[in-house]
JSON list of C-alpha atoms in Angstrom, two decimals:
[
{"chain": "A", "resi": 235, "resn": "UNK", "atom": "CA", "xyz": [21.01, -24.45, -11.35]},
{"chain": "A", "resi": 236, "resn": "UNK", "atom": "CA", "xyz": [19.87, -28.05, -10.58]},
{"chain": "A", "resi": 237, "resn": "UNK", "atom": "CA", "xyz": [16.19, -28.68, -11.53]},
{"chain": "A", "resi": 238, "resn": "UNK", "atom": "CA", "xyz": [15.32, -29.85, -7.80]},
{"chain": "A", "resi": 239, "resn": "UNK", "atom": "CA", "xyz": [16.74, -26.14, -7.04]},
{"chain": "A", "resi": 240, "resn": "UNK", "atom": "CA", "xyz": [14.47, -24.07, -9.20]},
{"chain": "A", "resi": 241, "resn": "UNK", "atom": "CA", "xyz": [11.57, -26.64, -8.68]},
{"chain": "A", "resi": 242, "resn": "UNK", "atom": "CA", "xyz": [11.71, -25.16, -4.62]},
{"chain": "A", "resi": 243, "resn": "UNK", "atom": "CA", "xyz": [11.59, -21.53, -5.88]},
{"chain": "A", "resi": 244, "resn": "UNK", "atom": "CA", "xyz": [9.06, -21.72, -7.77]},
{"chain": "A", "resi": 245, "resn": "UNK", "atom": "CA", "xyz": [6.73, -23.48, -5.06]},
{"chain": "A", "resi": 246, "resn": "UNK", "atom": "CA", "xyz": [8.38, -21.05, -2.42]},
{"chain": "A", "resi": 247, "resn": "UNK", "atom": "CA", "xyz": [7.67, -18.14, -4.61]},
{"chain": "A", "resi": 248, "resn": "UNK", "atom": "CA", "xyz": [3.81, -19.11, -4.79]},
{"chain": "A", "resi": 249, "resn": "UNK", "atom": "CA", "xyz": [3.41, -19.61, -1.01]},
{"chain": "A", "resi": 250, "resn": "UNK", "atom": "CA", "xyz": [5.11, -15.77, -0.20]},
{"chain": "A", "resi": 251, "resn": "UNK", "atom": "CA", "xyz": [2.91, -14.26, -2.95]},
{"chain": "A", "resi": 252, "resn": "UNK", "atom": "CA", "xyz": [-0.03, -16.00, -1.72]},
{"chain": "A", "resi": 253, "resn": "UNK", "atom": "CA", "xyz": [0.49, -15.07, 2.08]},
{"chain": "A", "resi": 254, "resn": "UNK", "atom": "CA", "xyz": [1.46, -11.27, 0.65]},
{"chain": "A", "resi": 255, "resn": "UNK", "atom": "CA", "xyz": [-2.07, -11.45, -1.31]},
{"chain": "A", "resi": 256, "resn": "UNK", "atom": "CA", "xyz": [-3.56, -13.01, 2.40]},
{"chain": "A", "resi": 257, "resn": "UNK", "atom": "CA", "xyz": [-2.22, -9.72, 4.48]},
{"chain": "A", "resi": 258, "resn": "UNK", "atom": "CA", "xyz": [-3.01, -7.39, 1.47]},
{"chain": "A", "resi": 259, "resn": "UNK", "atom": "CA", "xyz": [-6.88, -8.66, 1.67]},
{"chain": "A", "resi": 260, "resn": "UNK", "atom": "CA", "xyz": [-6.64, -8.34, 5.95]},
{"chain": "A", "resi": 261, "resn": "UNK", "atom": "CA", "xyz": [-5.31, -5.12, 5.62]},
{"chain": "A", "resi": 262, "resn": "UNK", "atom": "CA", "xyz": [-8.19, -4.16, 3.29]},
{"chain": "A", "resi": 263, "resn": "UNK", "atom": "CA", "xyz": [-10.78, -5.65, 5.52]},
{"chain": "A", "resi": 264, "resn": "UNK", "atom": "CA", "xyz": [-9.13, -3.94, 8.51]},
{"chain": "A", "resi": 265, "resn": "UNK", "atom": "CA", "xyz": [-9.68, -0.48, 6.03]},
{"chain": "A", "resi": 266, "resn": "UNK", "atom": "CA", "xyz": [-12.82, -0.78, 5.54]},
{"chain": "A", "resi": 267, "resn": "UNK", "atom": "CA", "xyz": [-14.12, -1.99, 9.06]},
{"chain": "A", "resi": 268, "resn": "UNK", "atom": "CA", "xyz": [-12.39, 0.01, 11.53]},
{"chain": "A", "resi": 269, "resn": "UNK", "atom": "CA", "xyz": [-14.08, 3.15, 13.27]},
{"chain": "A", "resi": 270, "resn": "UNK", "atom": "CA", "xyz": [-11.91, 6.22, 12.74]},
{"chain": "A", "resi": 271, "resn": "UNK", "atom": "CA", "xyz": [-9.53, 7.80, 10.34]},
{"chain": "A", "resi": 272, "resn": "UNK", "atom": "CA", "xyz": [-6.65, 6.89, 13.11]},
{"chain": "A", "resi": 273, "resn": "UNK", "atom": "CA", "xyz": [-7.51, 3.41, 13.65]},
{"chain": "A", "resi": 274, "resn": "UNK", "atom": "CA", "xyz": [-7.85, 2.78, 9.92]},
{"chain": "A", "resi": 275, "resn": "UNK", "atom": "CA", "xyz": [-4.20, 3.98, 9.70]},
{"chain": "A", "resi": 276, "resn": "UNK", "atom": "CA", "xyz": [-3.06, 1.45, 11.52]},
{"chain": "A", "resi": 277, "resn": "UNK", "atom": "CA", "xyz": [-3.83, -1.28, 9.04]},
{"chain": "A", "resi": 278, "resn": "UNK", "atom": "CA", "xyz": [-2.52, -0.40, 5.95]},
{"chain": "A", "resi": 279, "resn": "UNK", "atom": "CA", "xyz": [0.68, 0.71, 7.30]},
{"chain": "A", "resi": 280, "resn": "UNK", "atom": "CA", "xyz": [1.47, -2.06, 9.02]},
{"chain": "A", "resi": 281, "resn": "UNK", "atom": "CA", "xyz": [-0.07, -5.31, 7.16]},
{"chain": "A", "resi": 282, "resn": "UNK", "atom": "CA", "xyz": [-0.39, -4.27, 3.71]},
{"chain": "A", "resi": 283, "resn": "UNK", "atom": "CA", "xyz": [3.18, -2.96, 3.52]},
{"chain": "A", "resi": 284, "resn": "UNK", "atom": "CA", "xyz": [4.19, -6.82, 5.13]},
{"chain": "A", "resi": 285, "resn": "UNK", "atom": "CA", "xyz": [1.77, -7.92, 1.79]},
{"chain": "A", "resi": 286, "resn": "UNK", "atom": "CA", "xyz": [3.49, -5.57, -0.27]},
{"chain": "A", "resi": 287, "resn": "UNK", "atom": "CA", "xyz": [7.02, -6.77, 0.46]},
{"chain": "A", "resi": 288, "resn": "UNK", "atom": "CA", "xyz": [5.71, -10.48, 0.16]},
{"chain": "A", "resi": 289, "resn": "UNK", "atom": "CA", "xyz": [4.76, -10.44, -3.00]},
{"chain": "A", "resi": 290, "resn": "UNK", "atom": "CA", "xyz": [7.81, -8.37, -3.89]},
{"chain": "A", "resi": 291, "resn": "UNK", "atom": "CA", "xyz": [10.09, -11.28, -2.36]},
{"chain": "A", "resi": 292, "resn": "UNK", "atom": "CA", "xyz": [8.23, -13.77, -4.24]},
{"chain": "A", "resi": 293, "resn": "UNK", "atom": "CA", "xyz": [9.17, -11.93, -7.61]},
{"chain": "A", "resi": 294, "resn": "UNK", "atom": "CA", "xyz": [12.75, -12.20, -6.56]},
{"chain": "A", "resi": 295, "resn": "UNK", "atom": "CA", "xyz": [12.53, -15.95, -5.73]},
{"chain": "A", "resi": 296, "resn": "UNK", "atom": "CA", "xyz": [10.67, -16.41, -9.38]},
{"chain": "A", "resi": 297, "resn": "UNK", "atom": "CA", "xyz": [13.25, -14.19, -11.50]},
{"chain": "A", "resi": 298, "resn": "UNK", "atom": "CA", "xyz": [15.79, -15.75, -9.88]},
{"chain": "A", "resi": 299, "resn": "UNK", "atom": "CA", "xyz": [14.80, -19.42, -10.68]},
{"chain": "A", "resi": 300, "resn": "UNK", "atom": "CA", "xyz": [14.11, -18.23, -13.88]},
{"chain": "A", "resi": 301, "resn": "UNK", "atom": "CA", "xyz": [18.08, -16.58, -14.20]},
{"chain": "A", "resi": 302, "resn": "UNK", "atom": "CA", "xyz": [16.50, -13.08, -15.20]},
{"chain": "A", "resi": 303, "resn": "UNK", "atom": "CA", "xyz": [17.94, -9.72, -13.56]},
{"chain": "A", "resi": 304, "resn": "UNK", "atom": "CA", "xyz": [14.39, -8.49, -12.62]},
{"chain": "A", "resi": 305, "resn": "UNK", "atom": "CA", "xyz": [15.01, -9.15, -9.10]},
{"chain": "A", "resi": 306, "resn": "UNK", "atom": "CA", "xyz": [17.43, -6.18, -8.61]},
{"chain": "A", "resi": 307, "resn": "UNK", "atom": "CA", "xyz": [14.18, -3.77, -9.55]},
{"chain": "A", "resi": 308, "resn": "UNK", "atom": "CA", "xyz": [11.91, -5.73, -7.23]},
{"chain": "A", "resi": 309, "resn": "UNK", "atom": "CA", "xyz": [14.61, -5.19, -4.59]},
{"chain": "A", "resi": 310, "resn": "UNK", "atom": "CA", "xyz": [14.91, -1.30, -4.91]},
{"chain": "A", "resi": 311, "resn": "UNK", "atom": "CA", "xyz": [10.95, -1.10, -4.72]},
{"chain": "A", "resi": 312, "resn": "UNK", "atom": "CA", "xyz": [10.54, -3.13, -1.63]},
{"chain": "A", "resi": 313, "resn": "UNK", "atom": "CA", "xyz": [13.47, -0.91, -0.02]},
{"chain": "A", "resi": 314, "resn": "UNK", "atom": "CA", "xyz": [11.93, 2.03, -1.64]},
{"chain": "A", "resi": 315, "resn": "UNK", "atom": "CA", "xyz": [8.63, 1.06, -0.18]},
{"chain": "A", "resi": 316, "resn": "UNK", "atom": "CA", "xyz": [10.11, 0.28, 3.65]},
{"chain": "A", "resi": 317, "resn": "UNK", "atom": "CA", "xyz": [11.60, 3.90, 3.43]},
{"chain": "A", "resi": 318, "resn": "UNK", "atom": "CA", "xyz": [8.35, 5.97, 1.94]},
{"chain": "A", "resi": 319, "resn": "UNK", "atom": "CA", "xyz": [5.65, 4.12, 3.64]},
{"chain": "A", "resi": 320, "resn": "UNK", "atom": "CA", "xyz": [5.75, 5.33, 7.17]},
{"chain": "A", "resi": 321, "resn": "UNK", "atom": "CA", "xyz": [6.67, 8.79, 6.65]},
{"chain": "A", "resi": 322, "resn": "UNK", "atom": "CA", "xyz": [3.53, 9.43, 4.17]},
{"chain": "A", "resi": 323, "resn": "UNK", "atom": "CA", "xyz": [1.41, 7.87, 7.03]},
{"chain": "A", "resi": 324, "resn": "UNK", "atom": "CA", "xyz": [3.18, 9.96, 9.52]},
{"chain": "A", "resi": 325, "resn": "UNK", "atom": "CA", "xyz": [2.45, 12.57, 7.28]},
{"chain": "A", "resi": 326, "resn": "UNK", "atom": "CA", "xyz": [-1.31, 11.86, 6.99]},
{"chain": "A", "resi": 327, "resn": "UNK", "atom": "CA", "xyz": [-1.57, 11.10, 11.14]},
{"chain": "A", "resi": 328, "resn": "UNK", "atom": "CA", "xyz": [-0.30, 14.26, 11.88]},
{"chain": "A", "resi": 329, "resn": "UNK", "atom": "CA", "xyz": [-2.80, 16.04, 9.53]},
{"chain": "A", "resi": 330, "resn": "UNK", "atom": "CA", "xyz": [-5.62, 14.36, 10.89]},
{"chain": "A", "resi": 331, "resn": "UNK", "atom": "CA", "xyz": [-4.57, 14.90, 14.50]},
{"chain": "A", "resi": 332, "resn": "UNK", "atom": "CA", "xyz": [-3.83, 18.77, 13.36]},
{"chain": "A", "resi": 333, "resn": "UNK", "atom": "CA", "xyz": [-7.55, 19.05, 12.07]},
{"chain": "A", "resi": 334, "resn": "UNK", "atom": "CA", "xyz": [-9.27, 17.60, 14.79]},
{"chain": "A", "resi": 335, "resn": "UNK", "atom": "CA", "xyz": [-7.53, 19.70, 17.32]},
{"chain": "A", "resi": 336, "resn": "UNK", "atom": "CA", "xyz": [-8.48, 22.66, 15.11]},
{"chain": "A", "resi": 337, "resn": "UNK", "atom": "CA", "xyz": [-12.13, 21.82, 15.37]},
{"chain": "A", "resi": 338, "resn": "UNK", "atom": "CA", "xyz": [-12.14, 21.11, 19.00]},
{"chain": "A", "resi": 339, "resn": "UNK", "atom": "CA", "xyz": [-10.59, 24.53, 19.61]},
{"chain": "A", "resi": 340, "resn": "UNK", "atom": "CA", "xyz": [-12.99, 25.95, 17.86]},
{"chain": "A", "resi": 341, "resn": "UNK", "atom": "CA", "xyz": [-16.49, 24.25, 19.42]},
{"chain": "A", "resi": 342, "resn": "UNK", "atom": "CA", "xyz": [-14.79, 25.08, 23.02]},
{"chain": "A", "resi": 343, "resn": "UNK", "atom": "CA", "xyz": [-14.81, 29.06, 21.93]},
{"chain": "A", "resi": 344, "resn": "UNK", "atom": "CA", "xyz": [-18.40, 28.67, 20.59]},
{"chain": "A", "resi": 345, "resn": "UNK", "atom": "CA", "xyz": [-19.28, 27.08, 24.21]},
{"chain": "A", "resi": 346, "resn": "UNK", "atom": "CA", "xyz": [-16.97, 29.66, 26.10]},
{"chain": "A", "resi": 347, "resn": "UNK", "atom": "CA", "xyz": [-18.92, 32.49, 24.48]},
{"chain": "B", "resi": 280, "resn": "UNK", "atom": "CA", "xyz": [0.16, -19.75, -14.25]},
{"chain": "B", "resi": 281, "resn": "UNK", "atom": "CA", "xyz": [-0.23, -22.04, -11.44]},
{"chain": "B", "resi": 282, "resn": "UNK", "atom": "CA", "xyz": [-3.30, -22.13, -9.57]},
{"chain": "B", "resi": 283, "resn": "UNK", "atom": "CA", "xyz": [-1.41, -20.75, -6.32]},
{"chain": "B", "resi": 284, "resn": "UNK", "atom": "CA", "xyz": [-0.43, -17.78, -8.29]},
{"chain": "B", "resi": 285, "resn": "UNK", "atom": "CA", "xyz": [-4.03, -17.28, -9.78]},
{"chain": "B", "resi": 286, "resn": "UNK", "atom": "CA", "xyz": [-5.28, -17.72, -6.36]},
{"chain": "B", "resi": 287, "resn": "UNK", "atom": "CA", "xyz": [-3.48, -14.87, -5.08]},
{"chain": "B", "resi": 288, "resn": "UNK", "atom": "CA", "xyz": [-4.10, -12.58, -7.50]},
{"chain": "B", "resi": 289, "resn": "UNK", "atom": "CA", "xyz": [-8.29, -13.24, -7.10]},
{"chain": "B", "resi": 290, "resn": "UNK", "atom": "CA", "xyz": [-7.38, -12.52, -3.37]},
{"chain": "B", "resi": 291, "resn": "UNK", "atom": "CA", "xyz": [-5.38, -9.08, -4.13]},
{"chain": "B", "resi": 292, "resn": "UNK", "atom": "CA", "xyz": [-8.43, -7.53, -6.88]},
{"chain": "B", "resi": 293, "resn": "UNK", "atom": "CA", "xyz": [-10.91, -8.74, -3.85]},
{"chain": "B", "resi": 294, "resn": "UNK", "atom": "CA", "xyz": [-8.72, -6.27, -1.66]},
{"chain": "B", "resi": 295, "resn": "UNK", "atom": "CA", "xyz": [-8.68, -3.39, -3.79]},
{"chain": "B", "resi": 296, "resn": "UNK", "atom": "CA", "xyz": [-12.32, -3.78, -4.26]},
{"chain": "B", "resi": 297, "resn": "UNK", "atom": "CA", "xyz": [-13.01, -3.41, -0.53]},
{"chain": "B", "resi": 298, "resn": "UNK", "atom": "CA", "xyz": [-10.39, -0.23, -1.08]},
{"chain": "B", "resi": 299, "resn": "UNK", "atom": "CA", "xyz": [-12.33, 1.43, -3.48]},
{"chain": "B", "resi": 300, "resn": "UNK", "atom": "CA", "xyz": [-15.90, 1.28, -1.07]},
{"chain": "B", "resi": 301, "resn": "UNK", "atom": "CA", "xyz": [-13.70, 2.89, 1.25]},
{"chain": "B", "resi": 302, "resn": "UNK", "atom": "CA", "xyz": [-12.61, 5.32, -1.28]},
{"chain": "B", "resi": 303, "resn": "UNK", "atom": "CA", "xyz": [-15.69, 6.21, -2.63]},
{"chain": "B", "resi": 304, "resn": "UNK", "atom": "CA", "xyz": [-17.84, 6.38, 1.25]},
{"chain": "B", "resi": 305, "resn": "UNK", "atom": "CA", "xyz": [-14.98, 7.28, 3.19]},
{"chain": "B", "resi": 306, "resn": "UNK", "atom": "CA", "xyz": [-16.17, 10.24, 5.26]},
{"chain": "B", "resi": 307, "resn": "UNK", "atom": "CA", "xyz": [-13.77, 12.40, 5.79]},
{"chain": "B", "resi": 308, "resn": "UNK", "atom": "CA", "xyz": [-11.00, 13.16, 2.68]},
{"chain": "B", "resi": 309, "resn": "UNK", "atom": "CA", "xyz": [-8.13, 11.57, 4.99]},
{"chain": "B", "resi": 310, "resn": "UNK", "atom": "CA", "xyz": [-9.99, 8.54, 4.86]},
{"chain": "B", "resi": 311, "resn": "UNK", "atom": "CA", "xyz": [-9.88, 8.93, 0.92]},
{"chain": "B", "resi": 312, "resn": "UNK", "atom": "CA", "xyz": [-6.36, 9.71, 0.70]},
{"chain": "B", "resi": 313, "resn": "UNK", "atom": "CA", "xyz": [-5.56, 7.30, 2.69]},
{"chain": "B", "resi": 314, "resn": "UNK", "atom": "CA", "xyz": [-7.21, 4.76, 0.40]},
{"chain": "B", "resi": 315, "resn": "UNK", "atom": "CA", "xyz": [-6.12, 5.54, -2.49]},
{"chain": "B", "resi": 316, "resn": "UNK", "atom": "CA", "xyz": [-2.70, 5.68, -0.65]},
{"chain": "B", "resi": 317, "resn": "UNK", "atom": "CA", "xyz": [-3.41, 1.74, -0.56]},
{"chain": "B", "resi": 318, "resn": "UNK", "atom": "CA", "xyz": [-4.50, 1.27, -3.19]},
{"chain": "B", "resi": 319, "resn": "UNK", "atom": "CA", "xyz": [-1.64, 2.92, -5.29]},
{"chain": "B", "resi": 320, "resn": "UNK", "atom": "CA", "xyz": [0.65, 0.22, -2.62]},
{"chain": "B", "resi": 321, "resn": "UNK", "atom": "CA", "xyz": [-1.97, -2.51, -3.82]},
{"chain": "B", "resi": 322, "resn": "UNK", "atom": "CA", "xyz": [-1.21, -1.75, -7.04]},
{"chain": "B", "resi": 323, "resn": "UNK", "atom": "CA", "xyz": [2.65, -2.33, -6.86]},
{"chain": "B", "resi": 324, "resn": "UNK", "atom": "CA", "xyz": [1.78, -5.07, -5.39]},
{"chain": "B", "resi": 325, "resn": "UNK", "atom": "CA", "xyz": [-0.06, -6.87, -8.26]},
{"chain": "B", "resi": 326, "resn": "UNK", "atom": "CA", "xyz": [1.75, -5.57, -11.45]},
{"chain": "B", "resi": 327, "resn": "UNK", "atom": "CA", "xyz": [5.14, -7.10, -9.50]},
{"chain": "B", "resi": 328, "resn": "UNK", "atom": "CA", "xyz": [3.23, -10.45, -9.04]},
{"chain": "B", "resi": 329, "resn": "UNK", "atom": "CA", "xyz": [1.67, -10.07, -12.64]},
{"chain": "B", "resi": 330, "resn": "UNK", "atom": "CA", "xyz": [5.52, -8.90, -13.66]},
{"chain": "B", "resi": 331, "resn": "UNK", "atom": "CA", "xyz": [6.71, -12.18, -12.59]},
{"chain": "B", "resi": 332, "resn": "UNK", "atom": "CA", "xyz": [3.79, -14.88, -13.24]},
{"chain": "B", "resi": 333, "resn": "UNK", "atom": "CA", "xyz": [3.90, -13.39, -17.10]},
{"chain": "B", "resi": 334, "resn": "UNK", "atom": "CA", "xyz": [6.26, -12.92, -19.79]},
{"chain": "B", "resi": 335, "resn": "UNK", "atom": "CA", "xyz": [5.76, -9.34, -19.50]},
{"chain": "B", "resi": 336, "resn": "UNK", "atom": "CA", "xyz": [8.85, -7.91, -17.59]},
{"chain": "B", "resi": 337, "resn": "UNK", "atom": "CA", "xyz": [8.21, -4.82, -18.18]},
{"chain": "B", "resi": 338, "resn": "UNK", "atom": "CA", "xyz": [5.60, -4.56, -15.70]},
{"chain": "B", "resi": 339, "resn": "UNK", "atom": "CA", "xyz": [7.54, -3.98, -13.01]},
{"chain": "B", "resi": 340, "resn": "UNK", "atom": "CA", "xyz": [8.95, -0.61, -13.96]},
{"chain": "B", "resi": 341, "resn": "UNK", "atom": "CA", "xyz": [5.81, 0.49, -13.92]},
{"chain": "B", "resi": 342, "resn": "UNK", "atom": "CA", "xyz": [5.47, -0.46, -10.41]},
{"chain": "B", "resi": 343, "resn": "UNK", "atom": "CA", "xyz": [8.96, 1.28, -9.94]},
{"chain": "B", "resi": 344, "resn": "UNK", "atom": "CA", "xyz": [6.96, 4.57, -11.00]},
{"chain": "B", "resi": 345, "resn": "UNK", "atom": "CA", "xyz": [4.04, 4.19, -9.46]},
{"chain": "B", "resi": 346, "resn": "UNK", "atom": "CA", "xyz": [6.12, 3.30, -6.13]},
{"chain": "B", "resi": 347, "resn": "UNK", "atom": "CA", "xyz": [8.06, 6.65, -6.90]},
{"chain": "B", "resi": 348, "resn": "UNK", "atom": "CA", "xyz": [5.45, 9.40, -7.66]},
{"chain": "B", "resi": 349, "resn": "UNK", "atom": "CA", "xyz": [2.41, 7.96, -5.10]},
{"chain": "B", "resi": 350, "resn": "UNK", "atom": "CA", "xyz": [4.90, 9.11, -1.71]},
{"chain": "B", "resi": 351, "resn": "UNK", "atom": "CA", "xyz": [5.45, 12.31, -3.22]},
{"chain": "B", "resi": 352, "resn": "UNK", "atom": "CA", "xyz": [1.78, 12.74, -4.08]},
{"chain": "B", "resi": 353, "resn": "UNK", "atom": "CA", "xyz": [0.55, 11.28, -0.93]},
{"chain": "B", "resi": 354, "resn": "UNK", "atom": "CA", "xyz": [2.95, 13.86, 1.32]},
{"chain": "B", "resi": 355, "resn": "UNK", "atom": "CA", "xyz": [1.95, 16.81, -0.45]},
{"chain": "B", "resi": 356, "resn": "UNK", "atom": "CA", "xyz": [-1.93, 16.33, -0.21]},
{"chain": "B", "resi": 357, "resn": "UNK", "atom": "CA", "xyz": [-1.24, 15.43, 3.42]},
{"chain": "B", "resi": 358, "resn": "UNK", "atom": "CA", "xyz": [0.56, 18.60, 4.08]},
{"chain": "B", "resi": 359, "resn": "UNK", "atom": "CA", "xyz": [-2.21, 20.58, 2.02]},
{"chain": "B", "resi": 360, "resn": "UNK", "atom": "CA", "xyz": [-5.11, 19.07, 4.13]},
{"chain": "B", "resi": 361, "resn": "UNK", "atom": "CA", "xyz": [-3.60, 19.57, 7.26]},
{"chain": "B", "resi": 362, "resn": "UNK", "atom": "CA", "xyz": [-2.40, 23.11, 6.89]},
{"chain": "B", "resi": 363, "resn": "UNK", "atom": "CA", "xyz": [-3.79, 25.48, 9.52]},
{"chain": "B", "resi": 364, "resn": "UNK", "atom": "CA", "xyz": [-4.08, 29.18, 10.15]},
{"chain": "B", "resi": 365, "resn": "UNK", "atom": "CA", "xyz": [-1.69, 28.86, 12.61]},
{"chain": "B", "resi": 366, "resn": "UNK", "atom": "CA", "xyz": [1.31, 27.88, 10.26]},
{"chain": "B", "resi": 367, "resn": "UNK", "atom": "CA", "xyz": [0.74, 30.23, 7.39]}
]
């Protein structure tokens, strides 16, 4: 690979893992400020998977300029990653939404009674 | 390292710190599963950018495993927090 070629990886590969480290840190704000278990949900699904993958696509840039084979790993986790992510937090939303119900039932029998 | 890369890894540990307040206040243990859910992803995250700003490439199988075993921990503490007298 031309020198001019690798040069634009590597400054491409800083930019993605800098805007992945950017939504990573909004996500985490968005964690720690929002009001309810279902709200805060909503921001690590969402924006710190988009950070996640980021960062993971600016590995592949940088192992590529550098003519390694790490990229194929960094590939499987990102897909890996898209796959797993919103089930688990399907998982965990329906849990919530299961317990809550569960204690609202119960507080309308202790008024009923 | 360049200073972009630096930069974003200052920005990433500044992100799991917030995490781990929610972690450790989080009221309700959903809200602590759930962070250490992100945190575990936060995690990946940074040993894939450490895997590739070093000479360390081994680095990124850990994040491999860690991307592996945190869903099926994650779905099975769901499921146990969740479970109700009505589906036993």
């Amino acid at each position: 690979m031309s020198e001019v070629v690798i040069q634009a990886l590597e400054v491409s590969a800083d930019v993605l893992a800098l805007a992945g480290a950017v939504f990573f840190l909004i996500s985490a704000i968005g964690l720690l400020r929002l009001p309810d278990i279902f709200c805060r949900i909503h921001a690590p699904t969402k924006a710190a998977t988009l950070g996640v993958i980021l960062l993971g696509l600016s590995s592949v840039l940088r192992s590529l300029g550098e003519g390694n084979l790490v990229w194929l790993e960094d590939l499987v986790i990102i897909l890996f990653l898209f796959l797993t992510v919103p089930v688990s937090s399907q998982e965990l939303a329906s849990a919530a939404s299961r317990r809550r119900s569960r204690q609202t039932d119960d507080e309308n029998s202790l008024e009923n009674h | 390292m360049s200073a972009l890369g630096m930069l974003s890894i200052v920005t990433m540990m500044l992100a799991l710190l917030l995490i781990l307040i929610r972690l450790v206040q989080g009221p309700s243990d959903f809200d602590r599963l759930l962070a250490a859910e992100t945190l575990t992803l936060g995690l990946i995250g940074l040993l894939m950018l450490r895997a590739s700003t070093s000479d360390d490439r081994f680095y990124v199988d850990a994040a491999l495993g860690l991307a592996l075993f945190s869903f099926v921990g994650a779905v099975v503490l769901a499921r146990y927090l969740g479970r109700g007298a009505d589906d036993e």
